[in-house]
Amino acid sequence: MAVVLRFPGVARDSPAAPSVGAGSRLGREPYFACAAATARPGGRCLRRRGLVVRCQSGAAVLKKGAASVAAEKAATGFTVVMKFGGSSVASAERMREVADLILSFPEETPVIVLSAMGKTTNNLLLAGEKAVSCGASNASEIPELAVIKELHIRTIDELGLDRSIVSGLLDELEQLLKGVAMMKELTPRTRDYLVSFGECMSTRIFAAYLNKLGKKARQYDAFDIGFITTDDFTNADILEATYPSVAKRLQGDWIDDPAIPIVTGFLGKGWKSCAITTLGRGGSDLTATTIGKALGLREIQVWKDVDGVLTCDPNIYANAIPVPYLTFEEAAELAYFGAQVLHPQSMRPAREGGIPVRVKNSYNRRAPGTVITKTRDLSKSILTSIVLKSNITMLDIVSTRMLGQYGFLAKVFSIFEDLGISVDCVATSEVSISLTLDPSKLWCRELIQQELDHVVEELEKIAFVHLLQHRSIISLIGNVQRSSLILEKAFNVLRRNGVNVQMISQGASKVNISLVVHDSEAKQCVQALHAAFFENGFLSEAEGDDLQQNGALVNSNGGTYGN
Ligand SMILES: Nc1ncnc2c1ncn2[C@@H]1O[C@H](COP(=O)(O)OP(=O)(O)O)[C@@H](O)[C@H]1O
Ligand SMILES: N[C@@H](CC(=O)OP(=O)(O)O)C(=O)O
């Protein structure tokens, strides 16, 4: 088998270098597993799975026979990544259920990603906040610390495991809280270290439990296996070097000593600081899709406590129903505009790797869930889901200059750039602009008043500024090819409910129309819109109407128009 491979400029051991795959470890001819779409600068991997890996430049053409692919699969044959969120592993009973679920797929070789148990991340954050002001001598008595200890020890006892699995971590956690209490400060870096205890404990317990059941498992801390991130504590981005590193480590260990990997979700390691970072709330979804892409898996499964992605947040409206299919673009938009069900960045690795994501319910395995793929048949699709993002800030900015002045928009946006604040929705004319600010600039907190005052101060140098708080963005995720129909229906509903829309934004995105309303009206709007679009046969009626219209269109194209 001929292998010609060249990655000019990439040092073999550099983080950008593709990982050496199973072939070399098994003593076969060397090849690059090329889990790295980062096989730059020598060339970009165009296709990572299958028999041929081509790179854009250089002489990198790799062919492998079917037999060697089968051997490779046998050697490093992870097939799926299964991520279980906090709700799925909230207790010993839930861990038993999840273990049973994993074992019910004997044909799969999964990589498992876990979040912290139940509400542990929230409790860790609360404990940290309290430690800042409680005094060092009281840090051990923080109620949330007691809740965390009790939950993990009870779980271990109920699963018949050894308490030593987490006792060291619990001691360390208590010491950390004492340190915070002594310093009277909780920096973002310390906050990330603090919340990492949740995933570090849940994965250790679960790996021990699988081993007890006779299913060999190995626990991994993501920050130790190559999850390399920016140093943006509390909301770090995953760097490209992560993909080859993670693939190399997981595949290498599997070849040496096969065991199901149980990986901490949500965590990484800052590339400069080498400190533990987190990927933003809900970041375990991103851990899962990153592993999916790194290993070129067949499917990424995220197991939650709902029957898939729903037509709206079930906490806002209980009549929400599952959406069977979504595109990566729709799912990303939905997540970005506030649907808590998926992490906003999590679709990127899946889309880049072309790997389907399946959202399933660990409490109701039979529910088909939602399948998210690159494309889907949109011909019959009108509205897919309604998303609400509350408590956002809106700015109306009107130029102090006359019509015909150029550069106004550029000036406005350069102010936001200078202040490092990102903008969600924009509606604009030549002399005025309305926009909403992204409160999740730092995912864990709202924009603080000081920052807002500063924005307004800067903008007032060139414009009249009106700051409007307590607004909500209602995002209509759907087929924007049918935007007139969606808007007609939506405005009908809103008019009937006496709601005035304060801003509309239908950007370049093919899937999202955003409406801004006052917070106090937002939930009622979502409920009314949901009832109108999803519950009264509207979608099938509209489909019928459209078929008729399309028929007319065919006629007109055929020359009957105007007859
Ligand atoms: N459109 C939506 N579809 C499904 N769930 C949603 C939606 N919007 C908000 N949610 C909320 O997201 C939750 C699931 O996400 P998450 O809490 O991150 O799960 P997990 O912790 O299990 O990963 C649901 O329980 C639901 O309350
Ligand atoms: N435990 C982290 C990460 C996470 O993804 O959790 P979950 O899967 O429960 O949303 C959080 O609560 O943000």
Short mmCIF file of N, CA and C in Angstrom, two decimals, residues 23-144:
data_model
loop_
_atom_site.label_atom_id
_atom_site.label_comp_id
_atom_site.label_asym_id
_atom_site.label_seq_id
_atom_site.Cartn_x
_atom_site.Cartn_y
_atom_site.Cartn_z
N GLY A 23 -2.41 2.56 12.51
CA GLY A 23 -1.56 1.72 11.69
C GLY A 23 -0.16 1.60 12.24
N SER A 24 0.43 2.74 12.60
CA SER A 24 1.80 2.69 13.05
C SER A 24 1.91 1.96 14.39
N ARG A 25 0.94 2.19 15.26
CA ARG A 25 1.01 1.53 16.56
C ARG A 25 0.88 0.02 16.42
N LEU A 26 0.15 -0.39 15.37
CA LEU A 26 -0.05 -1.82 15.18
C LEU A 26 1.06 -2.45 14.36
N GLY A 27 2.05 -1.61 13.99
CA GLY A 27 3.17 -2.15 13.25
C GLY A 27 2.87 -2.26 11.77
N ARG A 28 1.72 -1.74 11.32
CA ARG A 28 1.48 -1.73 9.88
C ARG A 28 2.18 -0.50 9.31
N GLU A 29 1.99 -0.30 7.99
CA GLU A 29 2.63 0.87 7.42
C GLU A 29 2.07 2.12 8.08
N PRO A 30 2.92 3.09 8.29
CA PRO A 30 2.42 4.28 8.98
C PRO A 30 1.40 5.04 8.14
N TYR A 31 0.41 5.57 8.76
CA TYR A 31 -0.50 6.49 8.09
C TYR A 31 -0.97 7.50 9.12
N PHE A 32 -1.49 8.57 8.61
CA PHE A 32 -2.03 9.58 9.51
C PHE A 32 -3.52 9.38 9.63
N ALA A 33 -3.99 9.26 10.87
CA ALA A 33 -5.43 9.08 11.07
C ALA A 33 -6.18 10.29 10.57
N CYS A 34 -5.51 11.42 10.51
CA CYS A 34 -6.07 12.62 9.94
C CYS A 34 -7.42 12.96 10.53
N ALA A 35 -7.54 12.72 11.83
CA ALA A 35 -8.75 13.18 12.51
C ALA A 35 -8.75 14.68 12.49
N ALA A 36 -7.61 15.25 12.13
CA ALA A 36 -7.49 16.70 12.19
C ALA A 36 -7.91 17.33 10.89
N ALA A 37 -8.96 18.12 10.95
CA ALA A 37 -9.24 18.98 9.81
C ALA A 37 -8.22 20.10 9.85
N THR A 38 -7.31 19.99 10.83
CA THR A 38 -6.28 21.02 11.02
C THR A 38 -5.01 20.65 10.30
N ALA A 39 -5.09 19.76 9.34
CA ALA A 39 -3.86 19.33 8.71
C ALA A 39 -3.32 20.44 7.83
N ARG A 40 -3.49 21.66 8.26
CA ARG A 40 -2.91 22.81 7.62
C ARG A 40 -1.54 23.03 8.24
N PRO A 41 -0.63 23.82 7.78
CA PRO A 41 -0.79 24.60 6.57
C PRO A 41 -0.46 23.82 5.31
N GLY A 42 -0.01 22.59 5.44
CA GLY A 42 0.35 21.83 4.25
C GLY A 42 -0.85 21.59 3.38
N GLY A 43 -2.02 21.55 3.92
CA GLY A 43 -3.21 21.30 3.12
C GLY A 43 -4.36 20.97 4.04
N ARG A 44 -5.55 21.19 3.56
CA ARG A 44 -6.71 20.98 4.42
C ARG A 44 -7.30 19.61 4.10
N CYS A 45 -7.60 18.85 5.10
CA CYS A 45 -8.22 17.56 4.87
C CYS A 45 -9.61 17.77 4.29
N LEU A 46 -9.88 17.18 3.16
CA LEU A 46 -11.18 17.37 2.53
C LEU A 46 -12.17 16.32 2.98
N ARG A 47 -11.66 15.11 3.20
CA ARG A 47 -12.57 14.07 3.65
C ARG A 47 -11.83 13.22 4.65
N ARG A 48 -12.40 13.09 5.81
CA ARG A 48 -11.64 12.42 6.85
C ARG A 48 -11.99 10.96 6.97
N ARG A 49 -13.20 10.62 6.55
CA ARG A 49 -13.59 9.22 6.71
C ARG A 49 -13.60 8.55 5.35
N GLY A 50 -13.69 7.27 5.32
CA GLY A 50 -13.71 6.58 4.04
C GLY A 50 -12.30 6.18 3.65
N LEU A 51 -12.17 5.80 2.39
CA LEU A 51 -10.92 5.18 1.99
C LEU A 51 -9.87 6.17 1.55
N VAL A 52 -10.28 7.32 1.10
CA VAL A 52 -9.32 8.24 0.53
C VAL A 52 -9.31 9.53 1.33
N VAL A 53 -8.14 9.93 1.71
CA VAL A 53 -8.03 11.24 2.35
C VAL A 53 -7.21 12.12 1.42
N ARG A 54 -7.79 13.18 0.93
CA ARG A 54 -7.06 14.07 0.04
C ARG A 54 -6.78 15.36 0.77
N CYS A 55 -5.70 15.95 0.47
CA CYS A 55 -5.44 17.27 1.04
C CYS A 55 -5.28 18.26 -0.10
N GLN A 56 -5.61 19.52 0.21
CA GLN A 56 -5.70 20.50 -0.86
C GLN A 56 -4.37 20.74 -1.56
N SER A 57 -3.30 20.72 -0.81
CA SER A 57 -2.02 20.97 -1.46
C SER A 57 -1.04 19.91 -0.99
N GLY A 58 0.11 19.92 -1.59
CA GLY A 58 1.09 18.90 -1.25
C GLY A 58 0.69 17.59 -1.90
N ALA A 59 1.51 16.58 -1.69
CA ALA A 59 1.28 15.31 -2.36
C ALA A 59 0.51 14.34 -1.48
N ALA A 60 -0.32 14.88 -0.61
CA ALA A 60 -0.93 14.01 0.39
C ALA A 60 -2.13 13.26 -0.15
N VAL A 61 -1.87 12.11 -0.66
CA VAL A 61 -2.97 11.26 -1.10
C VAL A 61 -2.80 9.94 -0.39
N LEU A 62 -3.83 9.51 0.28
CA LEU A 62 -3.70 8.29 1.06
C LEU A 62 -4.78 7.31 0.66
N LYS A 63 -4.36 6.12 0.30
CA LYS A 63 -5.34 5.10 -0.06
C LYS A 63 -5.14 3.93 0.87
N LYS A 64 -6.23 3.41 1.36
CA LYS A 64 -6.14 2.25 2.23
C LYS A 64 -7.13 1.21 1.73
N GLY A 65 -6.71 -0.01 1.74
CA GLY A 65 -7.60 -1.07 1.29
C GLY A 65 -8.72 -1.29 2.29
N ALA A 66 -9.80 -1.94 1.82
CA ALA A 66 -10.96 -2.19 2.68
C ALA A 66 -10.55 -3.00 3.90
N ALA A 67 -9.61 -3.93 3.70
CA ALA A 67 -9.22 -4.80 4.82
C ALA A 67 -8.57 -3.98 5.91
N SER A 68 -7.72 -3.01 5.47
CA SER A 68 -7.05 -2.25 6.51
C SER A 68 -8.01 -1.30 7.20
N VAL A 69 -9.04 -0.83 6.48
CA VAL A 69 -10.06 0.01 7.13
C VAL A 69 -10.80 -0.81 8.18
N ALA A 70 -11.11 -2.07 7.82
CA ALA A 70 -11.80 -2.94 8.78
C ALA A 70 -10.92 -3.16 10.00
N ALA A 71 -9.61 -3.37 9.73
CA ALA A 71 -8.70 -3.60 10.85
C ALA A 71 -8.63 -2.36 11.73
N GLU A 72 -8.61 -1.19 11.07
CA GLU A 72 -8.55 0.06 11.82
C GLU A 72 -9.79 0.23 12.69
N LYS A 73 -10.93 -0.11 12.09
CA LYS A 73 -12.19 0.04 12.82
C LYS A 73 -12.19 -0.90 14.04
N ALA A 74 -11.65 -2.11 13.77
CA ALA A 74 -11.61 -3.06 14.88
C ALA A 74 -10.70 -2.53 15.98
N ALA A 75 -9.63 -1.83 15.56
CA ALA A 75 -8.67 -1.36 16.55
C ALA A 75 -9.17 -0.13 17.28
N THR A 76 -9.70 0.83 16.57
CA THR A 76 -10.08 2.10 17.21
C THR A 76 -11.52 2.41 16.85
N GLY A 77 -12.35 1.42 16.90
CA GLY A 77 -13.68 1.55 16.33
C GLY A 77 -14.72 2.25 17.18
N PHE A 78 -14.41 3.38 17.76
CA PHE A 78 -15.49 4.12 18.42
C PHE A 78 -16.53 4.45 17.36
N THR A 79 -17.78 4.27 17.71
CA THR A 79 -18.82 4.50 16.70
C THR A 79 -19.66 5.74 17.00
N VAL A 80 -19.96 5.95 18.27
CA VAL A 80 -20.80 7.11 18.62
C VAL A 80 -20.23 7.79 19.86
N VAL A 81 -20.61 9.05 20.02
CA VAL A 81 -20.38 9.69 21.31
C VAL A 81 -21.76 9.89 21.92
N MET A 82 -21.87 9.55 23.20
CA MET A 82 -23.16 9.70 23.89
C MET A 82 -22.94 10.66 25.05
N LYS A 83 -23.62 11.78 24.99
CA LYS A 83 -23.49 12.76 26.07
C LYS A 83 -24.73 12.72 26.96
N PHE A 84 -24.51 12.63 28.27
CA PHE A 84 -25.62 12.65 29.21
C PHE A 84 -25.52 13.91 30.06
N GLY A 85 -26.56 14.71 30.02
CA GLY A 85 -26.58 15.97 30.76
C GLY A 85 -26.84 15.74 32.24
N GLY A 86 -26.75 16.84 32.99
CA GLY A 86 -26.91 16.77 34.44
C GLY A 86 -28.21 16.10 34.87
N SER A 87 -29.27 16.36 34.12
CA SER A 87 -30.57 15.78 34.50
C SER A 87 -30.56 14.26 34.31
N SER A 88 -29.75 13.77 33.39
CA SER A 88 -29.71 12.33 33.12
C SER A 88 -28.92 11.56 34.17
N VAL A 89 -28.00 12.25 34.86
CA VAL A 89 -27.16 11.54 35.86
C VAL A 89 -27.31 12.19 37.24
N ALA A 90 -28.55 12.57 37.56
CA ALA A 90 -28.77 13.38 38.77
C ALA A 90 -28.74 12.58 40.07
N SER A 91 -28.76 11.25 40.00
CA SER A 91 -28.83 10.43 41.23
C SER A 91 -28.27 9.04 40.91
N ALA A 92 -28.17 8.21 41.95
CA ALA A 92 -27.70 6.83 41.75
C ALA A 92 -28.67 6.10 40.82
N GLU A 93 -29.95 6.31 41.05
CA GLU A 93 -30.94 5.64 40.21
C GLU A 93 -30.76 6.02 38.73
N ARG A 94 -30.53 7.31 38.50
CA ARG A 94 -30.34 7.77 37.13
C ARG A 94 -29.05 7.19 36.53
N MET A 95 -28.01 7.08 37.36
CA MET A 95 -26.75 6.51 36.84
C MET A 95 -26.96 5.04 36.46
N ARG A 96 -27.75 4.33 37.25
CA ARG A 96 -28.06 2.93 36.91
C ARG A 96 -28.79 2.88 35.57
N GLU A 97 -29.76 3.78 35.45
CA GLU A 97 -30.58 3.83 34.22
C GLU A 97 -29.69 4.12 33.00
N VAL A 98 -28.77 5.08 33.16
CA VAL A 98 -27.90 5.45 32.03
C VAL A 98 -26.94 4.30 31.69
N ALA A 99 -26.43 3.64 32.72
CA ALA A 99 -25.55 2.48 32.46
C ALA A 99 -26.32 1.42 31.68
N ASP A 100 -27.56 1.19 32.10
CA ASP A 100 -28.40 0.20 31.43
C ASP A 100 -28.63 0.62 29.96
N LEU A 101 -28.87 1.90 29.79
CA LEU A 101 -29.10 2.42 28.44
C LEU A 101 -27.87 2.17 27.55
N ILE A 102 -26.69 2.48 28.09
CA ILE A 102 -25.46 2.30 27.30
C ILE A 102 -25.28 0.81 26.98
N LEU A 103 -25.52 -0.03 27.96
CA LEU A 103 -25.32 -1.48 27.74
C LEU A 103 -26.38 -2.05 26.80
N SER A 104 -27.47 -1.33 26.61
CA SER A 104 -28.51 -1.84 25.70
C SER A 104 -28.13 -1.63 24.23
N PHE A 105 -26.96 -1.01 24.00
CA PHE A 105 -26.47 -0.86 22.62
C PHE A 105 -25.14 -1.63 22.49
N PRO A 106 -25.18 -2.97 22.58
CA PRO A 106 -23.91 -3.72 22.58
C PRO A 106 -23.15 -3.59 21.27
N GLU A 107 -23.86 -3.22 20.20
CA GLU A 107 -23.18 -3.11 18.90
C GLU A 107 -22.36 -1.83 18.80
N GLU A 108 -22.57 -0.90 19.70
CA GLU A 108 -21.84 0.37 19.65
C GLU A 108 -20.59 0.32 20.52
N THR A 109 -19.57 1.06 20.09
CA THR A 109 -18.44 1.31 20.98
C THR A 109 -18.46 2.81 21.24
N PRO A 110 -19.07 3.21 22.36
CA PRO A 110 -19.27 4.65 22.55
C PRO A 110 -18.14 5.33 23.31
N VAL A 111 -18.03 6.62 23.08
CA VAL A 111 -17.30 7.49 24.00
C VAL A 111 -18.40 8.18 24.79
N ILE A 112 -18.29 8.18 26.11
CA ILE A 112 -19.33 8.79 26.95
C ILE A 112 -18.85 10.14 27.47
N VAL A 113 -19.71 11.14 27.37
CA VAL A 113 -19.42 12.46 27.95
C VAL A 113 -20.48 12.73 29.01
N LEU A 114 -20.04 13.13 30.19
CA LEU A 114 -21.01 13.41 31.26
C LEU A 114 -20.89 14.84 31.76
N SER A 115 -22.05 15.38 32.15
CA SER A 115 -22.08 16.66 32.86
C SER A 115 -22.05 16.37 34.36
N ALA A 116 -22.02 17.44 35.14
CA ALA A 116 -22.07 17.30 36.60
C ALA A 116 -23.46 16.81 37.00
N MET A 117 -23.53 16.13 38.14
CA MET A 117 -24.81 15.56 38.58
C MET A 117 -25.83 16.66 38.90
N GLY A 118 -27.02 16.55 38.33
CA GLY A 118 -28.14 17.43 38.67
C GLY A 118 -27.77 18.90 38.66
N LYS A 119 -28.00 19.54 39.80
CA LYS A 119 -27.77 21.00 39.89
C LYS A 119 -26.39 21.32 40.48
N THR A 120 -25.46 20.38 40.38
CA THR A 120 -24.16 20.58 41.05
C THR A 120 -23.44 21.84 40.58
N THR A 121 -23.46 22.12 39.27
CA THR A 121 -22.74 23.32 38.79
C THR A 121 -23.32 24.58 39.43
N ASN A 122 -24.65 24.66 39.48
CA ASN A 122 -25.27 25.83 40.13
C ASN A 122 -24.87 25.90 41.60
N ASN A 123 -24.86 24.76 42.26
CA ASN A 123 -24.50 24.74 43.69
C ASN A 123 -23.05 25.15 43.91
N LEU A 124 -22.18 24.71 43.02
CA LEU A 124 -20.76 25.11 43.14
C LEU A 124 -20.62 26.61 42.98
N LEU A 125 -21.34 27.16 42.00
CA LEU A 125 -21.26 28.61 41.77
C LEU A 125 -21.79 29.38 42.99
N LEU A 126 -22.91 28.90 43.52
CA LEU A 126 -23.49 29.56 44.70
C LEU A 126 -22.55 29.46 45.90
N ALA A 127 -21.96 28.28 46.07
CA ALA A 127 -21.01 28.09 47.18
C ALA A 127 -19.85 29.08 47.04
N GLY A 128 -19.36 29.25 45.80
CA GLY A 128 -18.27 30.18 45.55
C GLY A 128 -18.66 31.61 45.90
N GLU A 129 -19.88 32.00 45.47
CA GLU A 129 -20.35 33.37 45.78
C GLU A 129 -20.42 33.57 47.30
N LYS A 130 -20.94 32.56 47.98
CA LYS A 130 -21.08 32.72 49.43
C LYS A 130 -19.73 32.75 50.12
N ALA A 131 -18.78 31.96 49.58
CA ALA A 131 -17.45 31.90 50.21
C ALA A 131 -16.79 33.28 50.22
N VAL A 132 -17.06 34.08 49.18
CA VAL A 132 -16.42 35.39 49.09
C VAL A 132 -16.69 36.24 50.33
N SER A 133 -17.88 36.08 50.89
CA SER A 133 -18.22 37.00 51.99
C SER A 133 -18.47 36.30 53.33
N CYS A 134 -18.25 34.98 53.40
CA CYS A 134 -18.67 34.31 54.64
C CYS A 134 -17.57 34.23 55.71
N GLY A 135 -16.33 34.52 55.32
CA GLY A 135 -15.24 34.39 56.30
C GLY A 135 -14.68 32.97 56.29
N ALA A 136 -13.33 32.88 56.37
CA ALA A 136 -12.67 31.58 56.19
C ALA A 136 -13.17 30.53 57.17
N SER A 137 -13.47 30.96 58.40
CA SER A 137 -13.84 29.95 59.40
C SER A 137 -15.23 29.36 59.13
N ASN A 138 -16.03 30.03 58.30
CA ASN A 138 -17.38 29.52 58.01
C ASN A 138 -17.49 28.78 56.67
N ALA A 139 -16.40 28.76 55.91
CA ALA A 139 -16.49 28.21 54.55
C ALA A 139 -16.95 26.75 54.55
N SER A 140 -16.54 25.98 55.55
CA SER A 140 -16.93 24.56 55.59
C SER A 140 -18.42 24.39 55.81
N GLU A 141 -19.05 25.46 56.32
CA GLU A 141 -20.48 25.34 56.68
C GLU A 141 -21.42 25.83 55.57
N ILE A 142 -20.86 26.21 54.44
CA ILE A 142 -21.72 26.72 53.35
C ILE A 142 -22.74 25.63 52.97
N PRO A 143 -24.05 25.94 53.01
CA PRO A 143 -25.05 24.89 52.79
C PRO A 143 -24.89 24.16 51.45
N GLU A 144 -24.53 24.89 50.39
CA GLU A 144 -24.40 24.23 49.07
C GLU A 144 -23.27 23.21 49.07
#
